[in-house]
PDB file of C-alpha atoms and ligand atoms in Angstrom:
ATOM      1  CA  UNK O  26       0.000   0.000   0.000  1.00 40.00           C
ATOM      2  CA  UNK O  27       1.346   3.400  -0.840  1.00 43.00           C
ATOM      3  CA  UNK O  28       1.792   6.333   1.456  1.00 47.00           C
ATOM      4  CA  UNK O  29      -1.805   7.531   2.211  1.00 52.00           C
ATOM      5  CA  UNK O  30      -3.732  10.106   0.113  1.00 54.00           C
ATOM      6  CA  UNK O  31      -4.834  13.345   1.171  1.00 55.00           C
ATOM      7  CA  UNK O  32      -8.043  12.107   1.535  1.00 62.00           C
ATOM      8  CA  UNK O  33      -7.225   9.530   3.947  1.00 64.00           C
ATOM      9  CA  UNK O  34      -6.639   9.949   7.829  1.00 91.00           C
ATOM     10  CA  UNK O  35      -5.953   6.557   8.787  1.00 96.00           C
ATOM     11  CA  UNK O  36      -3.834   4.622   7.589  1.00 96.00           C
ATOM     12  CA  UNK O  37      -2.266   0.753   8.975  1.00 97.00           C
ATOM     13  CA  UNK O  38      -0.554  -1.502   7.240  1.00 97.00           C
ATOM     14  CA  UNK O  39       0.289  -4.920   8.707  1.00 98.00           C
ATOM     15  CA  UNK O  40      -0.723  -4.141  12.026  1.00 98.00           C
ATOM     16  CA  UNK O  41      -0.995  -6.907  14.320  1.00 98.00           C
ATOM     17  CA  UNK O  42      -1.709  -7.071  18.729  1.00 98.00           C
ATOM     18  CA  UNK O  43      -1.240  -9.898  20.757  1.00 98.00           C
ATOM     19  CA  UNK O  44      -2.359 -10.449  24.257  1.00 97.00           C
ATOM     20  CA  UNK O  45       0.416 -12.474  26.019  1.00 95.00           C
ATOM     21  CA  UNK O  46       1.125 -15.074  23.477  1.00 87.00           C
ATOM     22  CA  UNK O  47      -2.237 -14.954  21.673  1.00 96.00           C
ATOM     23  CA  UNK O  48      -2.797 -13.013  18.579  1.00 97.00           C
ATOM     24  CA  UNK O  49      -5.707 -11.116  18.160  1.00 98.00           C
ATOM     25  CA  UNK O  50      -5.329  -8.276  15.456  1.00 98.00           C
ATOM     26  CA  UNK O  51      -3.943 -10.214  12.513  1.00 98.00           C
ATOM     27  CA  UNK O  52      -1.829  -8.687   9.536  1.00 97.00           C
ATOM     28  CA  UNK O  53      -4.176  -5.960   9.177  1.00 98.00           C
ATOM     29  CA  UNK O  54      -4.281  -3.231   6.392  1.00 97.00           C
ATOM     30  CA  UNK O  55      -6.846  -0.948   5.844  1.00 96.00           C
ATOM     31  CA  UNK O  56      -7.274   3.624   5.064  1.00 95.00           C
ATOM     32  CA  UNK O  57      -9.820   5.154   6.508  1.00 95.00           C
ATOM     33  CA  UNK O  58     -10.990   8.067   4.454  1.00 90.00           C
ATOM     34  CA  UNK O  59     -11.067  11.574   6.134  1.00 91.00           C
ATOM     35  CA  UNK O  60     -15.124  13.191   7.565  1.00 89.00           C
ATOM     36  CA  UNK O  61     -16.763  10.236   6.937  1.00 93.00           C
ATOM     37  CA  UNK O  62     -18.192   7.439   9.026  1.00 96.00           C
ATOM     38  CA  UNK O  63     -16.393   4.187   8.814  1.00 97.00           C
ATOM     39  CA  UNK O  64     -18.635   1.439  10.542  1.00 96.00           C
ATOM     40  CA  UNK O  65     -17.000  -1.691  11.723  1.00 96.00           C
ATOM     41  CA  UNK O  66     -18.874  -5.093  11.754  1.00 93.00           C
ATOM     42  CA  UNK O  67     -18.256  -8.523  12.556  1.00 92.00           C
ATOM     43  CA  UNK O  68     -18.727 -11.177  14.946  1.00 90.00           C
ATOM     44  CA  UNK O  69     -18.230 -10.533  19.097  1.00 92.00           C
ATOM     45  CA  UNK O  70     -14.526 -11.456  19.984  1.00 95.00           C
ATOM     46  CA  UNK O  71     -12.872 -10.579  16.260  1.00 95.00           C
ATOM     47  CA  UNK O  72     -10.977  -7.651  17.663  1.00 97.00           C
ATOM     48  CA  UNK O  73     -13.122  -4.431  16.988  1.00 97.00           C
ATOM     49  CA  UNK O  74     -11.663  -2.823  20.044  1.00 97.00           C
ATOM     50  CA  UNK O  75      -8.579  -3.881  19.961  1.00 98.00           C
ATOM     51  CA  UNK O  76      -8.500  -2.566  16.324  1.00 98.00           C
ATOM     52  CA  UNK O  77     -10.002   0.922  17.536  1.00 98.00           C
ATOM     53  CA  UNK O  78      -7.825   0.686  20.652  1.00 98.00           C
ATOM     54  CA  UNK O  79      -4.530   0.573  18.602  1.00 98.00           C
ATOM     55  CA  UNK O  80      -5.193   3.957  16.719  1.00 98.00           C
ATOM     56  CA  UNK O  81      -4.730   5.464  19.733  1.00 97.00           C
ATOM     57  CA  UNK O  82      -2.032   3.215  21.591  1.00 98.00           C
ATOM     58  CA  UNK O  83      -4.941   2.384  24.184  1.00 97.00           C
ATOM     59  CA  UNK O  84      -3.532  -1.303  24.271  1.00 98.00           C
ATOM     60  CA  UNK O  85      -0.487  -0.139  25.721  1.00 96.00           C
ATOM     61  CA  UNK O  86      -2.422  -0.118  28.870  1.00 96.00           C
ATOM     62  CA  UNK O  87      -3.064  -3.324  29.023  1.00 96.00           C
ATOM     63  CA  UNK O  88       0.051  -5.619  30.689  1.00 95.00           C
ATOM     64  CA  UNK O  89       1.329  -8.352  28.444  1.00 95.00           C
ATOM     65  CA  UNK O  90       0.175  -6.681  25.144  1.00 97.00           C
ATOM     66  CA  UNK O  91       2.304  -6.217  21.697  1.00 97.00           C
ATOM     67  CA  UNK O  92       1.865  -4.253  18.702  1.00 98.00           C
ATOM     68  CA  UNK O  93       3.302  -4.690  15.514  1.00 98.00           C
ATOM     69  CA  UNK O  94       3.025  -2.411  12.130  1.00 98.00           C
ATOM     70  CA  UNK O  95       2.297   0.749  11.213  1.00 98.00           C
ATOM     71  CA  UNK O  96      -0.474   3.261  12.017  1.00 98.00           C
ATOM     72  CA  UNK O  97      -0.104   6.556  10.261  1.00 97.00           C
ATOM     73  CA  UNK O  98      -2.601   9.320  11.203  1.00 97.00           C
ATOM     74  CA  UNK O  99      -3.475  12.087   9.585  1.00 94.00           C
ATOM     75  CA  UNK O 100      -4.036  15.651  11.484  1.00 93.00           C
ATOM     76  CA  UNK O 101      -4.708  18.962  10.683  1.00 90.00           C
ATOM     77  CA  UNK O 102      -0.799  19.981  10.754  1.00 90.00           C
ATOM     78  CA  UNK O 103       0.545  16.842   9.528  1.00 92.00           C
ATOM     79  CA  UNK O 104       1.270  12.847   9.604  1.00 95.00           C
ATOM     80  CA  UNK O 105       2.134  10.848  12.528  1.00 96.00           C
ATOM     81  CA  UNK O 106       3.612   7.411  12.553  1.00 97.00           C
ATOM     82  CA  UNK O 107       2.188   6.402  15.771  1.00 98.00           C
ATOM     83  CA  UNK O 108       4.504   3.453  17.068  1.00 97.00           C
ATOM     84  CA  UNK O 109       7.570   5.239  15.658  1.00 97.00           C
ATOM     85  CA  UNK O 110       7.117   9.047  15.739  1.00 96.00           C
ATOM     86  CA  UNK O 111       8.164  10.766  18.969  1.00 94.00           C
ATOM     87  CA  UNK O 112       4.397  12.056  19.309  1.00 95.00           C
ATOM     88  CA  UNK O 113       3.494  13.026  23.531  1.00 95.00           C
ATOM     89  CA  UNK O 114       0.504   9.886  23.985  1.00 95.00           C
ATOM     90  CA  UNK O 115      -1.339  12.323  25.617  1.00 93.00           C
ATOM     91  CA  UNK O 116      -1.699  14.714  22.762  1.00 94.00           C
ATOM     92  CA  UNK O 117      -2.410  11.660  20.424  1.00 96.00           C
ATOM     93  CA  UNK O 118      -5.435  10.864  22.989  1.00 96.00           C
ATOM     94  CA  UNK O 119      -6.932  13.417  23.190  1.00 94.00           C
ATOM     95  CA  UNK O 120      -6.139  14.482  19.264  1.00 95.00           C
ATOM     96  CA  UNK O 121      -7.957  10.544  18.710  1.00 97.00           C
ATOM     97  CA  UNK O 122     -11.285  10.626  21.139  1.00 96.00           C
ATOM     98  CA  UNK O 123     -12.431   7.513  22.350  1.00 96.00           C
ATOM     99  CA  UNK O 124     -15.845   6.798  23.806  1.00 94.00           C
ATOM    100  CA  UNK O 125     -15.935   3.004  25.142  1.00 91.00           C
ATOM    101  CA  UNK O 126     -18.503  -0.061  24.177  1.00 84.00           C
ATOM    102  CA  UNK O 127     -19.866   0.476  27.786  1.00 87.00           C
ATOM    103  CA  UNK O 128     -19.929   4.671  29.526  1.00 87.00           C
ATOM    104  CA  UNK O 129     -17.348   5.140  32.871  1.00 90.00           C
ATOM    105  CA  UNK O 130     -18.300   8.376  33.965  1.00 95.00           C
ATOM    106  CA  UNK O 131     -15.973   9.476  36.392  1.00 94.00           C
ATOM    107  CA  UNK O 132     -17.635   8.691  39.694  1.00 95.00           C
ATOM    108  CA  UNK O 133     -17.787  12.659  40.181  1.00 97.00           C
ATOM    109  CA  UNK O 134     -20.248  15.352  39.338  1.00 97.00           C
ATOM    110  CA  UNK O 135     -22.008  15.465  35.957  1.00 98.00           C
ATOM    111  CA  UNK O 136     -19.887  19.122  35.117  1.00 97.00           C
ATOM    112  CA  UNK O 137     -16.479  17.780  36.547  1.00 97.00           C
ATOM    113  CA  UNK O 138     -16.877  14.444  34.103  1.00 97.00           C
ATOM    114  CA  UNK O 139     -16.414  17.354  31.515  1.00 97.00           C
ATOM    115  CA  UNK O 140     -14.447  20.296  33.663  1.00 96.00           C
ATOM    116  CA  UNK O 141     -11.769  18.156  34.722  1.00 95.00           C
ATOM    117  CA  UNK O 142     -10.463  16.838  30.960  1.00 94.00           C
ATOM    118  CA  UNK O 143     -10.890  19.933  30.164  1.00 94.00           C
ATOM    119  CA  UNK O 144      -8.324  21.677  33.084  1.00 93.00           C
ATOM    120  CA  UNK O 145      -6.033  18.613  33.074  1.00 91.00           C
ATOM    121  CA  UNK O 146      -5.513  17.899  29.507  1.00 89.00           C
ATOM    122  CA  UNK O 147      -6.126  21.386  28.427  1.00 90.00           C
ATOM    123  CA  UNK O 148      -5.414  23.458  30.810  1.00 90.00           C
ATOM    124  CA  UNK O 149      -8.153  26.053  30.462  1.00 91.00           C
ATOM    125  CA  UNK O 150      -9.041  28.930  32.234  1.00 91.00           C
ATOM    126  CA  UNK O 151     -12.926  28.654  34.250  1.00 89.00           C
ATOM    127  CA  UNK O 152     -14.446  30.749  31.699  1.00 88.00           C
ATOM    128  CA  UNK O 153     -13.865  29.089  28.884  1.00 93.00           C
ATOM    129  CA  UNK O 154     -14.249  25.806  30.515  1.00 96.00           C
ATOM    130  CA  UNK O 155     -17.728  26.434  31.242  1.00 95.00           C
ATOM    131  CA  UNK O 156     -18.670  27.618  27.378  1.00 95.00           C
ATOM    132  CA  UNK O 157     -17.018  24.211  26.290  1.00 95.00           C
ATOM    133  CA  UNK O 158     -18.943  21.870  28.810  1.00 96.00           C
ATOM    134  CA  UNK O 159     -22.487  24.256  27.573  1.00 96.00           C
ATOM    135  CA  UNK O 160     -21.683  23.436  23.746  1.00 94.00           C
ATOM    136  CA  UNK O 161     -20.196  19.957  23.848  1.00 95.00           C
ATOM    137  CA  UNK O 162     -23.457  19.069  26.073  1.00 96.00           C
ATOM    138  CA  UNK O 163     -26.123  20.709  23.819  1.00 93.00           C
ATOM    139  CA  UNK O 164     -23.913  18.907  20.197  1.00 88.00           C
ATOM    140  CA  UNK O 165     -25.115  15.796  22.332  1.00 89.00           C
ATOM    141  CA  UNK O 166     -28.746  16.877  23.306  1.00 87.00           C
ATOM    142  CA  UNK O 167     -28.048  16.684  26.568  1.00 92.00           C
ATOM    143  CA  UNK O 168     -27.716  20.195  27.678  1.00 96.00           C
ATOM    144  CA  UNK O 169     -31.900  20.961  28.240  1.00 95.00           C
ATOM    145  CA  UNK O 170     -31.577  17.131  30.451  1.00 95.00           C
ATOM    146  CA  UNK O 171     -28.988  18.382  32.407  1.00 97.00           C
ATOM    147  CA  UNK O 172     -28.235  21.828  32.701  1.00 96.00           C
ATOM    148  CA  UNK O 173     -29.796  22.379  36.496  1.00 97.00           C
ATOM    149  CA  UNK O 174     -28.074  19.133  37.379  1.00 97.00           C
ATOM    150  CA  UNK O 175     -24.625  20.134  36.300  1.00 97.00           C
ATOM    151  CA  UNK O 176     -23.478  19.334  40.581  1.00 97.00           C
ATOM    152  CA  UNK O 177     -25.287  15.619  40.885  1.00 97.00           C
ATOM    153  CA  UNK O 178     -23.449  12.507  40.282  1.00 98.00           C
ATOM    154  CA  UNK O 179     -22.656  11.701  36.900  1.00 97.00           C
ATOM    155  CA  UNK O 180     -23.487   8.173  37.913  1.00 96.00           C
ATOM    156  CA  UNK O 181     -27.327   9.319  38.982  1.00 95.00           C
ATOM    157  CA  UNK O 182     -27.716   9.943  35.020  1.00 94.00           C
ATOM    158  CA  UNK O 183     -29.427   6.929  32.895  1.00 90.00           C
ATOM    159  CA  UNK O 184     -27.552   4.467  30.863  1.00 86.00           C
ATOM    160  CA  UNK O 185     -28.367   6.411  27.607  1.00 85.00           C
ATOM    161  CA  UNK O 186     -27.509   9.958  29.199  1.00 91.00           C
ATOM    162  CA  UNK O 187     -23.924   8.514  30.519  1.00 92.00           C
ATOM    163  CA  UNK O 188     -23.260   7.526  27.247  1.00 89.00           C
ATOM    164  CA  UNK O 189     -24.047  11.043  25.724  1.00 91.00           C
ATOM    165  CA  UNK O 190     -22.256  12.665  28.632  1.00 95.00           C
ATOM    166  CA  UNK O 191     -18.959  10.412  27.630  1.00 94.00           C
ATOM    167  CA  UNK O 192     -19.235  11.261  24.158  1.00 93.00           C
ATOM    168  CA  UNK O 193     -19.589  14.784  25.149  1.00 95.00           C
ATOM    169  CA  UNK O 194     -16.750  14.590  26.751  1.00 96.00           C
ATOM    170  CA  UNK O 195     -14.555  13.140  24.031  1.00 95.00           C
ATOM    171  CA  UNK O 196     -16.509  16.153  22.121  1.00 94.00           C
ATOM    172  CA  UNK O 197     -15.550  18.682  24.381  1.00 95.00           C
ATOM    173  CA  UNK O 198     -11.557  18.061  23.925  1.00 95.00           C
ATOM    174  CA  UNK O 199     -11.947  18.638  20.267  1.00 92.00           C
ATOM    175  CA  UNK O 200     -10.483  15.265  19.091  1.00 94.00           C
ATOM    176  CA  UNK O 201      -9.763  15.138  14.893  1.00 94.00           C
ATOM    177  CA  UNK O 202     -10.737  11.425  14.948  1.00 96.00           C
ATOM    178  CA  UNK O 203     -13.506  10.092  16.902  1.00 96.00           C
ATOM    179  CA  UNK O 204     -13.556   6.102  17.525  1.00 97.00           C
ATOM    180  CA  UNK O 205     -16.906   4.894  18.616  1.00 96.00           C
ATOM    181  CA  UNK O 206     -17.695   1.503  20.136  1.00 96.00           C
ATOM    182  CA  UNK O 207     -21.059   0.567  19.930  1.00 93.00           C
ATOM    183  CA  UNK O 208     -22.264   4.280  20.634  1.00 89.00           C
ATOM    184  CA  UNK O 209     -25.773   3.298  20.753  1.00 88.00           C
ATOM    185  CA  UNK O 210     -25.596   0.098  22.820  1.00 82.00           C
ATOM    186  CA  UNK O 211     -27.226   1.461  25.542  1.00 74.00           C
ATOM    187  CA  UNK O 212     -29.825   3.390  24.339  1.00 79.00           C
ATOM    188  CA  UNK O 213     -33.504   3.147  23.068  1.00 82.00           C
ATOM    189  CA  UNK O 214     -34.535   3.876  19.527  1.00 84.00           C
ATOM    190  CA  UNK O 215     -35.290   7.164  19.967  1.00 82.00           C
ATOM    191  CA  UNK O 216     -31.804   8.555  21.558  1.00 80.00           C
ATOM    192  CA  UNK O 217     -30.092   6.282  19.227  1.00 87.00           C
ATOM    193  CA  UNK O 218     -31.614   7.979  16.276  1.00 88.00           C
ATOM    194  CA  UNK O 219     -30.619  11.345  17.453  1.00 84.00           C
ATOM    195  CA  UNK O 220     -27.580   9.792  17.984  1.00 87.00           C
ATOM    196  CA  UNK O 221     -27.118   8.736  14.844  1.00 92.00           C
ATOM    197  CA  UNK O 222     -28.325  11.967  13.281  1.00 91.00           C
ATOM    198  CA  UNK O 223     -25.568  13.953  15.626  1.00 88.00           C
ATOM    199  CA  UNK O 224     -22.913  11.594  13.744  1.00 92.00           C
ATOM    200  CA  UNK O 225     -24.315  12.991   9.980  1.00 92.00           C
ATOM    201  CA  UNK O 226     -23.375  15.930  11.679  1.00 89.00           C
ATOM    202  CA  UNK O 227     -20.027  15.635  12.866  1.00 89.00           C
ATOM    203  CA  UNK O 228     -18.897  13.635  10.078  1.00 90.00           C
ATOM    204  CA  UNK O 229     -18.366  17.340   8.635  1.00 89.00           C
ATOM    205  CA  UNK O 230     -15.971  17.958  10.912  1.00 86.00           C
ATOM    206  CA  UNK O 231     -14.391  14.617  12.105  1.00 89.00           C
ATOM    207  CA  UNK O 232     -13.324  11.249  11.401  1.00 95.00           C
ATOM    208  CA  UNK O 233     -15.384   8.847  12.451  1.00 96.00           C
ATOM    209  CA  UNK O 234     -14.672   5.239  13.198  1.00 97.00           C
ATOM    210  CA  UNK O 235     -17.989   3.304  15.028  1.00 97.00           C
ATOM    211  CA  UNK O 236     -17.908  -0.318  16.022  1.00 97.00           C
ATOM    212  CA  UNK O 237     -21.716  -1.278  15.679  1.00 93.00           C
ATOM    213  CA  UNK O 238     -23.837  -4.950  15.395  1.00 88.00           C
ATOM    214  CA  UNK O 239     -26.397  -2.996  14.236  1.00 88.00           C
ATOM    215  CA  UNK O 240     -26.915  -3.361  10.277  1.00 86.00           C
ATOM    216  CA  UNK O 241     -29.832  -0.918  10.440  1.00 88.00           C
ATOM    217  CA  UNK O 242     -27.461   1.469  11.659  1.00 90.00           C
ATOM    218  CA  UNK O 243     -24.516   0.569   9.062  1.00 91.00           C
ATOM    219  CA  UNK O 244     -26.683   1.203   6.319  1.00 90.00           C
ATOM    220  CA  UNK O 245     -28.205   4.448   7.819  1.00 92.00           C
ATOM    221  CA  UNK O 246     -25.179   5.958   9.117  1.00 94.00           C
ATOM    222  CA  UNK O 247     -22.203   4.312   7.101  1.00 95.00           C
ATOM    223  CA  UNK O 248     -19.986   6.220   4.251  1.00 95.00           C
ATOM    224  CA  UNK O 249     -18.105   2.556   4.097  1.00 95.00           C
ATOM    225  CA  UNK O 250     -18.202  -0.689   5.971  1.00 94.00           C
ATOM    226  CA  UNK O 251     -15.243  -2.469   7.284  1.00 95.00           C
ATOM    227  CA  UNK O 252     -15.999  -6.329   8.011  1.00 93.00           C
ATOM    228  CA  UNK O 253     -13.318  -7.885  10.262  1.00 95.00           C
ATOM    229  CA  UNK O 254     -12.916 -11.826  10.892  1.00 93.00           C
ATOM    230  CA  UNK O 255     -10.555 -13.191  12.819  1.00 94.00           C
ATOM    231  CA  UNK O 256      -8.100 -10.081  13.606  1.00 97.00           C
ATOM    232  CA  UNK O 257      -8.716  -8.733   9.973  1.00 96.00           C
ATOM    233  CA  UNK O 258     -10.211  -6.572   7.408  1.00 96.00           C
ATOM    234  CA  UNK O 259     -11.771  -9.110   5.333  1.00 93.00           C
ATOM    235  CA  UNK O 260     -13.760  -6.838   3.240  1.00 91.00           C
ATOM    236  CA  UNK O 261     -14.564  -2.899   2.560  1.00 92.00           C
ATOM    237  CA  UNK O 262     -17.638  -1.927   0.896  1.00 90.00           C
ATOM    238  CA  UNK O 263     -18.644   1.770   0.076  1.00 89.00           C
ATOM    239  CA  UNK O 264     -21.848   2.994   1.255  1.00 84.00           C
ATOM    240  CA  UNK O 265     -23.409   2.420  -2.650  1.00 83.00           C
ATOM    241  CA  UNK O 266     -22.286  -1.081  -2.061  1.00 83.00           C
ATOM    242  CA  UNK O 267     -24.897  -1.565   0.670  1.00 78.00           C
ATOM    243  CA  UNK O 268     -27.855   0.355   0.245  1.00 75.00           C
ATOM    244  CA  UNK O 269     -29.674  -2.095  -1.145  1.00 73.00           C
ATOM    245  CA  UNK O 270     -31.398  -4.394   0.692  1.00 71.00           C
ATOM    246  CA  UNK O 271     -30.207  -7.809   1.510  1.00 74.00           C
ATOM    247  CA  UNK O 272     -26.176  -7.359   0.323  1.00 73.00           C
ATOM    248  CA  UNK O 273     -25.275  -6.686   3.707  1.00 74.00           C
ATOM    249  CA  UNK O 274     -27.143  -9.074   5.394  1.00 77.00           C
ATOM    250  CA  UNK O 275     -26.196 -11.714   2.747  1.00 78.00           C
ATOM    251  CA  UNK O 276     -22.180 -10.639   3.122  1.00 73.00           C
ATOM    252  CA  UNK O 277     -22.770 -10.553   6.994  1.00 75.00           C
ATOM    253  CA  UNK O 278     -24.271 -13.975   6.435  1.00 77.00           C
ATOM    254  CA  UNK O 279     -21.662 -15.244   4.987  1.00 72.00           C
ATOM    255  CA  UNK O 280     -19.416 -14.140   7.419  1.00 68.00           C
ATOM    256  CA  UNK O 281     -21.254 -14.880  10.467  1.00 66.00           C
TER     257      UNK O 281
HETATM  258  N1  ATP Q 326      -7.447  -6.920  28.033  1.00 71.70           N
HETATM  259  C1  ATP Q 326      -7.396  -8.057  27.372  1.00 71.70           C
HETATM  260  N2  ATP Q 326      -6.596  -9.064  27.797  1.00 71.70           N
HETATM  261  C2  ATP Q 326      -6.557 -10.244  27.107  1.00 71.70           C
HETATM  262  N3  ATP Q 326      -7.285 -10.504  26.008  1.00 71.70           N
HETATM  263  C3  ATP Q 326      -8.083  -9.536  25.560  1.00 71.70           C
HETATM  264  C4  ATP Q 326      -8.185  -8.262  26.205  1.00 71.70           C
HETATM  265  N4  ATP Q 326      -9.076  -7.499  25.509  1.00 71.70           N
HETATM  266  C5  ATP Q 326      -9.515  -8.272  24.491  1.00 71.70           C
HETATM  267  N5  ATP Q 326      -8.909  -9.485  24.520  1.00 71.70           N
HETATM  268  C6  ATP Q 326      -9.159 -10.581  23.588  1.00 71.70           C
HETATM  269  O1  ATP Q 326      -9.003 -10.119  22.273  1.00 71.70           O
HETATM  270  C7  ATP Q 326      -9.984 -10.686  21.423  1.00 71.70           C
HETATM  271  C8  ATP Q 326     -10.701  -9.550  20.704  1.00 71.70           C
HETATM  272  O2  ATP Q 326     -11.433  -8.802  21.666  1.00 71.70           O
HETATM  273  P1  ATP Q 326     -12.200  -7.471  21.291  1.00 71.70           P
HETATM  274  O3  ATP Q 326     -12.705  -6.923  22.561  1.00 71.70           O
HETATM  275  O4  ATP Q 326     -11.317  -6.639  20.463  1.00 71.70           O
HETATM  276  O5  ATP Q 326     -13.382  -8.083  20.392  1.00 71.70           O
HETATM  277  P2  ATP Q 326     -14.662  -7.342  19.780  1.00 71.70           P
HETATM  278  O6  ATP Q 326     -14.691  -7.672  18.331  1.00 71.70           O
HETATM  279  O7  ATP Q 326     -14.660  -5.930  20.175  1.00 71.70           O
HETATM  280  O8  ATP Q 326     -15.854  -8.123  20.496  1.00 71.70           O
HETATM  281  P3  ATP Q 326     -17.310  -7.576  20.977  1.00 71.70           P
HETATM  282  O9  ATP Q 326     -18.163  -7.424  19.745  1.00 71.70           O
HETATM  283  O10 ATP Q 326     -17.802  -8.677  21.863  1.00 71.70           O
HETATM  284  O11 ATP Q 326     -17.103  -6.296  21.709  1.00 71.70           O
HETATM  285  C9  ATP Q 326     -10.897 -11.529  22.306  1.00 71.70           C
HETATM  286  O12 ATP Q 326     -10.537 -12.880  22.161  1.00 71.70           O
HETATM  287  C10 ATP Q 326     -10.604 -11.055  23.680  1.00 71.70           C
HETATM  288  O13 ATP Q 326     -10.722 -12.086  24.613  1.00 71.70           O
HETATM  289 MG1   MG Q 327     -15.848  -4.781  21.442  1.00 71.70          MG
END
């Protein structure tokens, strides 16, 4: 595979993670075009977040993992080789948000889940902390839900609002590339439609990389779909590829 394009923001070649001696992410290659939404399907265990984990070295966390390969990102002032470039890991998390298969508030107030990224990572001044937490909340139609509750436990919220308030979150540190792991998991049909509708939105603005099981949501959501087996990227369809009926649920068939 060449260097990537202009268009492209992610880019891995090879790329493989093992946990201890097992290998989970398998000789993997794939580019991941810039503001679009790249959904991820395939079977429970194949390594969707391990996959989404390594664009942003997340893995590293975990004792007795190893990462091979290349991952090349692209940001707004340039290319970084992520295993080989001397690029700060914070500044590549927060420059690649994350929001997780399952929300972790912090087990704080709802306005210190966002305030405290926000000082720490950012370093803000009170002001403008306060303007971010208003906007990121209100992108995520939470704002009018929580705005007199900003001092109550994050944890108090439902399962659906704690997984708005940790994409706000993300949101609110102005990430380039947002991964998403099942954003919609936890959340009835209603909040994951204005989910989904937020994404159409941000895909103007961002990169966005969602793990989902729903194909519903592939086909509604999707600019291309990536569909992993075993620790790879078995097959990449654009979105004209699926929007008829049936080919994804015949490819998924075949896969599953
Ligand atoms: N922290 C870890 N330590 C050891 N093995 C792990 C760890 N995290 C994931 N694995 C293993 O890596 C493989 C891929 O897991 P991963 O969570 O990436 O799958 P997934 O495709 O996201 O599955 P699901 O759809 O169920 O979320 C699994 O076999 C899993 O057991
Ligand atoms: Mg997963």
């Amino acid at each position: 595979m060449a260097f990537p394009s202009t268009s492209c923001s992610v880019f891995a070649q090879n790329l493989s993670v093992s946990f201890s001696a097992r290998q989970v992410i398998n000789n993997l290659s794939v580019e991941i075009s810039s503001r679009n939404i790249t959904v991820i399907v395939g079977r429970s265990g194949v390594g969707k977040s391990t996959f989404l984990r390594s664009l942003n070295r997340l893995n590293e966390e975990i004792s007795g993992s190893r990462t091979e390969g290349t991952v090349k990102l692209s940001f707004k002032d340039g290319t970084v080789d992520i295993y080989r470039d001397r690029f700060p890991i914070e500044e590549l998390r927060r420059r690649v948000g994350m929001v997780f298969q399952t929300p972790h508030p912090i087990p704080t107030s709802i306005g210190k889940n966002l305030s405290l990224p926000l000082k720490l990572v950012l370093n803000l001044p009170s002001r403008k902390i306060d303007d971010r937490i208003e906007k990121a909340l209100t992108i995520v139609h939470l704002w009018s839900e929580v705005k007199n509750r900003l001092k109550e436990p994050a944890l108090s919220l439902s399962g659906g609002q704690q997984q708005r308030l940790c994409l706000a979150r993300t949101l609110a540190l102005e990430p380039e590339i947002l991964l998403l792991d099942e954003p919609t998991a936890s959340l009835d049909f209603k909040a994951s439609e204005k989910i989904e509708d937020l994404l159409s939105e941000l895909k103007r603005d961002y990169t966005i990389i969602s793990v989902s099981h729903s194909i519903g949501q592939a086909r509604r959501i999707a600019d291309n779909v990536l569909v992993m087996k075993e620790g790879s990227i078995i097959k990449v369809l654009a979105a004209s590829q699926f929007q008829e009926k049936g080919t994804l649920e015949d490819l998924l068939n075949e896969v599953f």
